[in-house]
PDB file of C-alpha atoms in Angstrom:
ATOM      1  CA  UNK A   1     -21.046 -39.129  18.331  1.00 29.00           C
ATOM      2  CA  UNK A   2     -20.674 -42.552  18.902  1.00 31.00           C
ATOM      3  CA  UNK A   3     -18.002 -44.928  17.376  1.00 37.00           C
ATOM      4  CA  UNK A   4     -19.797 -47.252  14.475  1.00 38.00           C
ATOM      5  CA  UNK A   5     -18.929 -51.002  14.959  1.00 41.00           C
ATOM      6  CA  UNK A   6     -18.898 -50.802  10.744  1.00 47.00           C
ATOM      7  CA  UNK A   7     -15.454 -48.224  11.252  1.00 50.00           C
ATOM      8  CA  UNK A   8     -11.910 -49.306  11.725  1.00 54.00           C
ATOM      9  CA  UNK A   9      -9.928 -48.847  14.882  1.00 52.00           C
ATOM     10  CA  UNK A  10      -9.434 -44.695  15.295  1.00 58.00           C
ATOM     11  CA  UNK A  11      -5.985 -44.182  14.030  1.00 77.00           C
ATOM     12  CA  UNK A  12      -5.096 -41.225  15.640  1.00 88.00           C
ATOM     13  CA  UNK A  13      -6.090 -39.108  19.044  1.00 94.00           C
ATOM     14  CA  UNK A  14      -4.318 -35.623  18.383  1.00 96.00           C
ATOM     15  CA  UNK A  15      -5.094 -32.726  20.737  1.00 98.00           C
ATOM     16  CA  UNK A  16      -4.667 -29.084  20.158  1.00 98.00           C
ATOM     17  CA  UNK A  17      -2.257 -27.614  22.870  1.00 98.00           C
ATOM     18  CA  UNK A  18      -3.539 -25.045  25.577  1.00 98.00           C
ATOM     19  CA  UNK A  19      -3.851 -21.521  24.717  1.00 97.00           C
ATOM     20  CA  UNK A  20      -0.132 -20.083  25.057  1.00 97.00           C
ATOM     21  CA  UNK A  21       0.644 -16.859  26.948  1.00 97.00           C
ATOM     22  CA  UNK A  22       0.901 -13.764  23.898  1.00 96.00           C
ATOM     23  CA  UNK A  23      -0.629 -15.391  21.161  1.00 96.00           C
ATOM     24  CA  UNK A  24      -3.810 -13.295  21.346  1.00 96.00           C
ATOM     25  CA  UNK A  25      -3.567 -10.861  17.523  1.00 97.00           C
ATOM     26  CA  UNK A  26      -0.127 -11.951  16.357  1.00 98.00           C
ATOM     27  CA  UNK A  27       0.748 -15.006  13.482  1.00 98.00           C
ATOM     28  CA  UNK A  28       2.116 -17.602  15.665  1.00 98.00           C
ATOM     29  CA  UNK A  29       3.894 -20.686  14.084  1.00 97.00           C
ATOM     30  CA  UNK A  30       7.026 -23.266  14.082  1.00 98.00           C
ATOM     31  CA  UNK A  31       9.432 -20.264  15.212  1.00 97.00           C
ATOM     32  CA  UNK A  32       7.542 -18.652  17.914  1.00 97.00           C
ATOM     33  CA  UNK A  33       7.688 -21.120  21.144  1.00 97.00           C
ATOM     34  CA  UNK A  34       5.477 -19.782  23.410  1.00 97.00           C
ATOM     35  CA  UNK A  35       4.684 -20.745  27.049  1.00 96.00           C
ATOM     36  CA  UNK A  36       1.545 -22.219  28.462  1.00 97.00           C
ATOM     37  CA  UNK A  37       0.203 -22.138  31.946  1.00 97.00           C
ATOM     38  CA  UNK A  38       1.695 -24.639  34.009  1.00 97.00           C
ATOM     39  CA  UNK A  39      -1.608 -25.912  35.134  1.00 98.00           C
ATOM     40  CA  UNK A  40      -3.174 -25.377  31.806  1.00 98.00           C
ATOM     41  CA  UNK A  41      -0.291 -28.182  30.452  1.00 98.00           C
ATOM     42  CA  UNK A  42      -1.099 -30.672  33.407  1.00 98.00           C
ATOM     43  CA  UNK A  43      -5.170 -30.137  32.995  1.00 98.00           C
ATOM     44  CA  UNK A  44      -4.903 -30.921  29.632  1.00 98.00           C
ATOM     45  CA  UNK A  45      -2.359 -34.436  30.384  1.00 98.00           C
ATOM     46  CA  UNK A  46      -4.992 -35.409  32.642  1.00 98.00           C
ATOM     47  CA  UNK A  47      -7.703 -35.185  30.120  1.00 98.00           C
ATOM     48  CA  UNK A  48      -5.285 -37.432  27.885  1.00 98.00           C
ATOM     49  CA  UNK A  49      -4.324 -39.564  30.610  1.00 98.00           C
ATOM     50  CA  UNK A  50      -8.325 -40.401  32.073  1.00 97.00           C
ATOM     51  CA  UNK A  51      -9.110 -40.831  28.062  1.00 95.00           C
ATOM     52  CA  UNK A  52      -6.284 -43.591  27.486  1.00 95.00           C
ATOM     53  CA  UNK A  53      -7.510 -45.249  30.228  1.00 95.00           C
ATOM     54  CA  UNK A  54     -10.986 -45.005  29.661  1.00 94.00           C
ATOM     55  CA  UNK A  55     -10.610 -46.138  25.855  1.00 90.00           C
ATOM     56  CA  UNK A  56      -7.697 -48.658  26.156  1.00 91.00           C
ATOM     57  CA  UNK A  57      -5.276 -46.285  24.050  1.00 91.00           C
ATOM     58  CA  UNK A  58      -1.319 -47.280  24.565  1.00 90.00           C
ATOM     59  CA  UNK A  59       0.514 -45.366  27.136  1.00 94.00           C
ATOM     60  CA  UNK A  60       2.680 -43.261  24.481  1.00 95.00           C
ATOM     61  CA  UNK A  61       2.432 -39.125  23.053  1.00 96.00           C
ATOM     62  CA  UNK A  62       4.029 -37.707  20.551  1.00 96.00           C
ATOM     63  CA  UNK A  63       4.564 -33.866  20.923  1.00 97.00           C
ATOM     64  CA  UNK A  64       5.373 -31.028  19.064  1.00 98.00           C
ATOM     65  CA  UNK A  65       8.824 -29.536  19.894  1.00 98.00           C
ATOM     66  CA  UNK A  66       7.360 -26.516  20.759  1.00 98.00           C
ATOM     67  CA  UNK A  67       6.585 -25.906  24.651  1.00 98.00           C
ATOM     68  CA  UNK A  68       3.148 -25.288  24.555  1.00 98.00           C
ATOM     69  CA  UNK A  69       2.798 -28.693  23.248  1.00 98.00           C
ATOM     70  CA  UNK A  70       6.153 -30.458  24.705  1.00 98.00           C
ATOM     71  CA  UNK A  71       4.747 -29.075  28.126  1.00 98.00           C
ATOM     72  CA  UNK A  72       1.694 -31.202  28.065  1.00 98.00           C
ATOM     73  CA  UNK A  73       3.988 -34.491  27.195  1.00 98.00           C
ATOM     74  CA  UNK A  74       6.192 -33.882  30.424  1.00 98.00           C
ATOM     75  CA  UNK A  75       3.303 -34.060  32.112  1.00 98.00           C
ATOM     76  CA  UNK A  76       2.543 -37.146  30.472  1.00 98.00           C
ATOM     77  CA  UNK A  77       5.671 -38.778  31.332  1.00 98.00           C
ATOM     78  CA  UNK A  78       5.618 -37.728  34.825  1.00 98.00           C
ATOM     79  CA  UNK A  79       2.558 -40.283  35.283  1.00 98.00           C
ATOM     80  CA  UNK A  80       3.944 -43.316  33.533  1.00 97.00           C
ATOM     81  CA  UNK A  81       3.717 -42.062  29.699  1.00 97.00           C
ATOM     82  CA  UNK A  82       6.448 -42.039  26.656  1.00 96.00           C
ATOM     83  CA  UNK A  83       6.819 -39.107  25.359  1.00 97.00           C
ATOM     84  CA  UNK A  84       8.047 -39.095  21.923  1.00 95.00           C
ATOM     85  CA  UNK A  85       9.107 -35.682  20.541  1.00 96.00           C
ATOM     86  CA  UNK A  86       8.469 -35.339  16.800  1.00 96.00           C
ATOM     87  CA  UNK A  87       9.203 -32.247  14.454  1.00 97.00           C
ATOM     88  CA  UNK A  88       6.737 -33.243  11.822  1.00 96.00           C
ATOM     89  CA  UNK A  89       4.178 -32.165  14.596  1.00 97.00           C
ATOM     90  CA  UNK A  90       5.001 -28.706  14.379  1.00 98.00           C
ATOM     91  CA  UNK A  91       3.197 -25.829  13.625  1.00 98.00           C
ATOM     92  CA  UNK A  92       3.437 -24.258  10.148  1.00 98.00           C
ATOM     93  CA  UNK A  93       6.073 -22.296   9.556  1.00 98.00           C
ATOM     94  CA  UNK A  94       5.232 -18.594   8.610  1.00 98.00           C
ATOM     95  CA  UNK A  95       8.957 -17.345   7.978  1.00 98.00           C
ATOM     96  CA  UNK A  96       9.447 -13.879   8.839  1.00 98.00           C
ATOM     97  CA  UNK A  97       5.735 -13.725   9.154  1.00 98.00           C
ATOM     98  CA  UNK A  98       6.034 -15.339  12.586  1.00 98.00           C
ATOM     99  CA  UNK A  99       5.406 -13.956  15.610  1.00 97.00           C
ATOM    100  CA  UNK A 100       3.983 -10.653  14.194  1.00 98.00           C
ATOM    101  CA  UNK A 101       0.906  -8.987  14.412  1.00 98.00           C
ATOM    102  CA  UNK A 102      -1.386  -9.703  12.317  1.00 97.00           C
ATOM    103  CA  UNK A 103      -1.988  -5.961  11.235  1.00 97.00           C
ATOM    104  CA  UNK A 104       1.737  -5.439  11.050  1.00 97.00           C
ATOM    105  CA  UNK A 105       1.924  -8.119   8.081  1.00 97.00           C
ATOM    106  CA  UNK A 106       1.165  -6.336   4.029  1.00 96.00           C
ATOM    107  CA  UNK A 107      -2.301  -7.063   3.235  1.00 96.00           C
ATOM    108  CA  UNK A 108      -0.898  -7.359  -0.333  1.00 97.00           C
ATOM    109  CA  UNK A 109       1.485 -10.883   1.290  1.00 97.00           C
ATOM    110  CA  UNK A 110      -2.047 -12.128   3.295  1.00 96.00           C
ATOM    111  CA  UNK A 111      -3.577 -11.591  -0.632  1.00 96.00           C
ATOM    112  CA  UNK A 112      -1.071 -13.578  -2.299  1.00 96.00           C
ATOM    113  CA  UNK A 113      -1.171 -16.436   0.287  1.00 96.00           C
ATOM    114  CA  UNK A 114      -4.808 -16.317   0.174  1.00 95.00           C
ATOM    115  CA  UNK A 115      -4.867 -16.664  -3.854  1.00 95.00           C
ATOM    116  CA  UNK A 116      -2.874 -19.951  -3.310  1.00 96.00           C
ATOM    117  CA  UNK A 117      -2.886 -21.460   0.005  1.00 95.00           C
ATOM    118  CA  UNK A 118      -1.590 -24.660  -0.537  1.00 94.00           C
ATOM    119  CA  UNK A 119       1.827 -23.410  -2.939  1.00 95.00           C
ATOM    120  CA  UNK A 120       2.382 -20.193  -1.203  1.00 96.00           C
ATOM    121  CA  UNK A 121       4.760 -20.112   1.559  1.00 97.00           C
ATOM    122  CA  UNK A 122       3.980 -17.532   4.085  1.00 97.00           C
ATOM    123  CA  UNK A 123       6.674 -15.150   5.303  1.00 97.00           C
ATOM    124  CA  UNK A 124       9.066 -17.521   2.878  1.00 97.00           C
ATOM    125  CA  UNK A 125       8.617 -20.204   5.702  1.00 97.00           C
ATOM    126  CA  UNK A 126       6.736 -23.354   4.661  1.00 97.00           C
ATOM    127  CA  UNK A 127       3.974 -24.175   2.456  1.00 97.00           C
ATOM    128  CA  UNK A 128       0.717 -25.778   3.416  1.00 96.00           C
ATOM    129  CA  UNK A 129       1.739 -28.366   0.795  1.00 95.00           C
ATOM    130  CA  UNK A 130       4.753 -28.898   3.174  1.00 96.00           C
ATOM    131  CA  UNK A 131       2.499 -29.354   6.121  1.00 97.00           C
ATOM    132  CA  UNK A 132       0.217 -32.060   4.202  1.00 95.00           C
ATOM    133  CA  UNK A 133       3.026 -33.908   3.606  1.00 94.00           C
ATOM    134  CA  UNK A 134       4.548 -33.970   7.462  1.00 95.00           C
ATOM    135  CA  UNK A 135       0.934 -35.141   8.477  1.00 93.00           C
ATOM    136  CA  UNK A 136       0.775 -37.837   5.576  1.00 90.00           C
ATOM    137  CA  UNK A 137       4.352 -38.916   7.481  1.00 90.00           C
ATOM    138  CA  UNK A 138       3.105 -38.857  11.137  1.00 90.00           C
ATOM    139  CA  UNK A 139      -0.269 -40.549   9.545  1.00 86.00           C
ATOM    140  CA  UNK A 140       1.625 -43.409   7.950  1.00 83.00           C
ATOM    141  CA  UNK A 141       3.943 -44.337  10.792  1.00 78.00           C
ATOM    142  CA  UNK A 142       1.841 -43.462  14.078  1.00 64.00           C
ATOM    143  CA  UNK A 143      -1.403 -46.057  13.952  1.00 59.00           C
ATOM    144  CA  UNK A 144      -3.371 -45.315  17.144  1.00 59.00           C
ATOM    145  CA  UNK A 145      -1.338 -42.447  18.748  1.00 83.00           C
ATOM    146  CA  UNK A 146      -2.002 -39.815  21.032  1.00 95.00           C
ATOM    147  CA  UNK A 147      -0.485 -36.290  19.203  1.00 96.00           C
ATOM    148  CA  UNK A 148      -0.378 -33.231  20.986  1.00 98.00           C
ATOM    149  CA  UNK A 149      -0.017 -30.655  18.349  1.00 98.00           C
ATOM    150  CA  UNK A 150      -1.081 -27.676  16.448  1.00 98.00           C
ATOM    151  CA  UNK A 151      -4.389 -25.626  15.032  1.00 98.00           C
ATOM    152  CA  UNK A 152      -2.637 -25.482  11.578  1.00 97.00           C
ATOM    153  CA  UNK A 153      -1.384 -29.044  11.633  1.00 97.00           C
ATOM    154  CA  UNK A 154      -4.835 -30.662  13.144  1.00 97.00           C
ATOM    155  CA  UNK A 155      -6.789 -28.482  10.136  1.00 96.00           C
ATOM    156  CA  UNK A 156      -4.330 -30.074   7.927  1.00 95.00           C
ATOM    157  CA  UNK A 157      -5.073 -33.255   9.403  1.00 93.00           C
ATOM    158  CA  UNK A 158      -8.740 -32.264   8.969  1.00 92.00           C
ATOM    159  CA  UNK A 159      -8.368 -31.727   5.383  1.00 92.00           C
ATOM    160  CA  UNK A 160      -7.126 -34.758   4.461  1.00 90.00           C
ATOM    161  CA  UNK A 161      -9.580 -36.774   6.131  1.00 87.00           C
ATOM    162  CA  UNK A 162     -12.084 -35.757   4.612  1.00 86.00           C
ATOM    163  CA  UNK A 163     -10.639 -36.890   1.157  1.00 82.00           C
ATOM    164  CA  UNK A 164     -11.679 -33.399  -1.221  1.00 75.00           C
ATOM    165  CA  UNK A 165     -10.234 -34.264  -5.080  1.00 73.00           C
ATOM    166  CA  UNK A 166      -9.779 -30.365  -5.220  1.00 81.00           C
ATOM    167  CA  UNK A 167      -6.738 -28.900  -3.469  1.00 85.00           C
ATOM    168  CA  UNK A 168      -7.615 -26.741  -0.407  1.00 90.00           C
ATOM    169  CA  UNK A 169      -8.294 -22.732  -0.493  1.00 91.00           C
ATOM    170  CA  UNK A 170      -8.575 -20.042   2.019  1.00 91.00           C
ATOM    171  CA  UNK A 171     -12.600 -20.527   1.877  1.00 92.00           C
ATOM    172  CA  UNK A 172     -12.396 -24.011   2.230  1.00 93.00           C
ATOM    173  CA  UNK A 173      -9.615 -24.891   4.466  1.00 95.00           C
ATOM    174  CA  UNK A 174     -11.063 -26.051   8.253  1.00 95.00           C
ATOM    175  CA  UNK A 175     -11.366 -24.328  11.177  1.00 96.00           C
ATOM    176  CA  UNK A 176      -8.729 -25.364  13.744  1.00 96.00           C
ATOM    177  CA  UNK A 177     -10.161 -26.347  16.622  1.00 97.00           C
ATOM    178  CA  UNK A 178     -10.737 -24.995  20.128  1.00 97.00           C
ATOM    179  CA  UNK A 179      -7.579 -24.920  22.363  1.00 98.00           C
ATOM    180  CA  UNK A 180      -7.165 -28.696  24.197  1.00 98.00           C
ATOM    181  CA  UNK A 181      -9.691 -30.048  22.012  1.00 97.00           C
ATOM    182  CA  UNK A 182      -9.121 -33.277  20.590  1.00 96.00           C
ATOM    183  CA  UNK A 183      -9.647 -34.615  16.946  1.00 94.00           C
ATOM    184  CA  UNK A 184     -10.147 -38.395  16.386  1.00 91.00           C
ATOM    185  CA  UNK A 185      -8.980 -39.422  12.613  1.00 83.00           C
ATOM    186  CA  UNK A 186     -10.229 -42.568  11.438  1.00 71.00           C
ATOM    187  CA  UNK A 187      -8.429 -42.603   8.591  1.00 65.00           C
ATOM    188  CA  UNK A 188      -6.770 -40.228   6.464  1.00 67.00           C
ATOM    189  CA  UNK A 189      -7.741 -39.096   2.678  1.00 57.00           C
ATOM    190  CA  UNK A 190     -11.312 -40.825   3.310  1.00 37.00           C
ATOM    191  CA  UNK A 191     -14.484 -38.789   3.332  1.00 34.00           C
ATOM    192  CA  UNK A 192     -15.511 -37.412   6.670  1.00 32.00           C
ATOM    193  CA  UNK A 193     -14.023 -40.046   9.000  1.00 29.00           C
ATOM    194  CA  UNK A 194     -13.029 -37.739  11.349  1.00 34.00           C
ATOM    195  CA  UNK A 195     -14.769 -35.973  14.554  1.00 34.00           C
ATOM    196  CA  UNK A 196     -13.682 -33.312  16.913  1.00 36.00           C
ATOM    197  CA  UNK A 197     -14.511 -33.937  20.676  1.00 41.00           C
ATOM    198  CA  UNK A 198     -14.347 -31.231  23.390  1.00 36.00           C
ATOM    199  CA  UNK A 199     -12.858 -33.970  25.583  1.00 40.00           C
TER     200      UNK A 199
END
């Protein structure tokens, strides 16, 4: 999709991390720091890297504090980048929900959650109103930065670019994207300004 001359400047270029090592079936969020392949976390920085060249974006990333996202900024730094470390990039926090199987969690807690996704917090950890609110943060203080971050937080970030009146439910919340994908928000609480790239 190319950019329209009609649009603003992108705001942000936020990437999902690379798929960590024992994710695959269990509820992984803010308290479960999992690894990523070593060469998975430089592949990815040199995706970022060749991209801020090619498109003139500054030489800076903020990361989640979470290795499979922290990771890829080392990387980053290691070939001339700052890398920023920033909390309100981390993944939502699904209390004692996290790091569980999915199958081990009540069906009955998954319900409840369901039947308010953006009040409910998971596992007692943090609401998905929480996590609208840390993206609103990065959002307002972060013009034109490279992210490395999260499937919850980038659906989150998702969500509000689009710019729905109606708060968010289980059948309507996005689809995180594909593991080192990158998301391009134009602008935040705006209808569909936003596009997902498989660069």
């Amino acid at each position: 999709m190319s950019v329209d001359a009609e649009r603003p400047a992108p705001l942000m270029h936020a990437w999902r991390h690379p798929a960590p090592k024992g994710a695959a079936g269990r509820c992984i969020g803010a308290r479960t720091d999992l690894p990523v392949d070593r060469r998975k976390a430089k592949r990815l920085a040199h995706r970022i890297r060749a991209i801020a060249r090619r498109e003139g974006l500054p030489r800076a990333v903020a990361t989640s504090p979470l290795a499979r996202c922290r990771d890829v900024g080392r990387w980053l730094r290691r070939f001339g980048f700052r890398h920023v470390v920033d909390a309100q990039l981390a993944e939502l926090d699904f209390g004692r929900w996290d790091g569980r199987c999915w199958e081990a969690i009540d069906a009955a807690e998954i319900a409840a959650w369901s039947a308010d996704l953006v009040g409910h917090a998971p596992g007692g950890g943090e609401s998905v109103r929480v996590l609208l609110s840390r993206v609103r943060a990065v959002h307002a203080r972060a013009p034109a930065a490279l992210l490395v971050t999260h499937g919850g937080w980038l659906s989150a970030a998702v969500w509000l670019a689009l710019g729905e009146a109606h708060a968010p439910t289980a059948a309507t919340w996005p689809k995180a994207p594909g593991y080192g994908r990158r998301v391009i928000l134009w602008r935040l609480q705006a209808p569909a300004l936003h596009r997902p790239s498989d660069r």
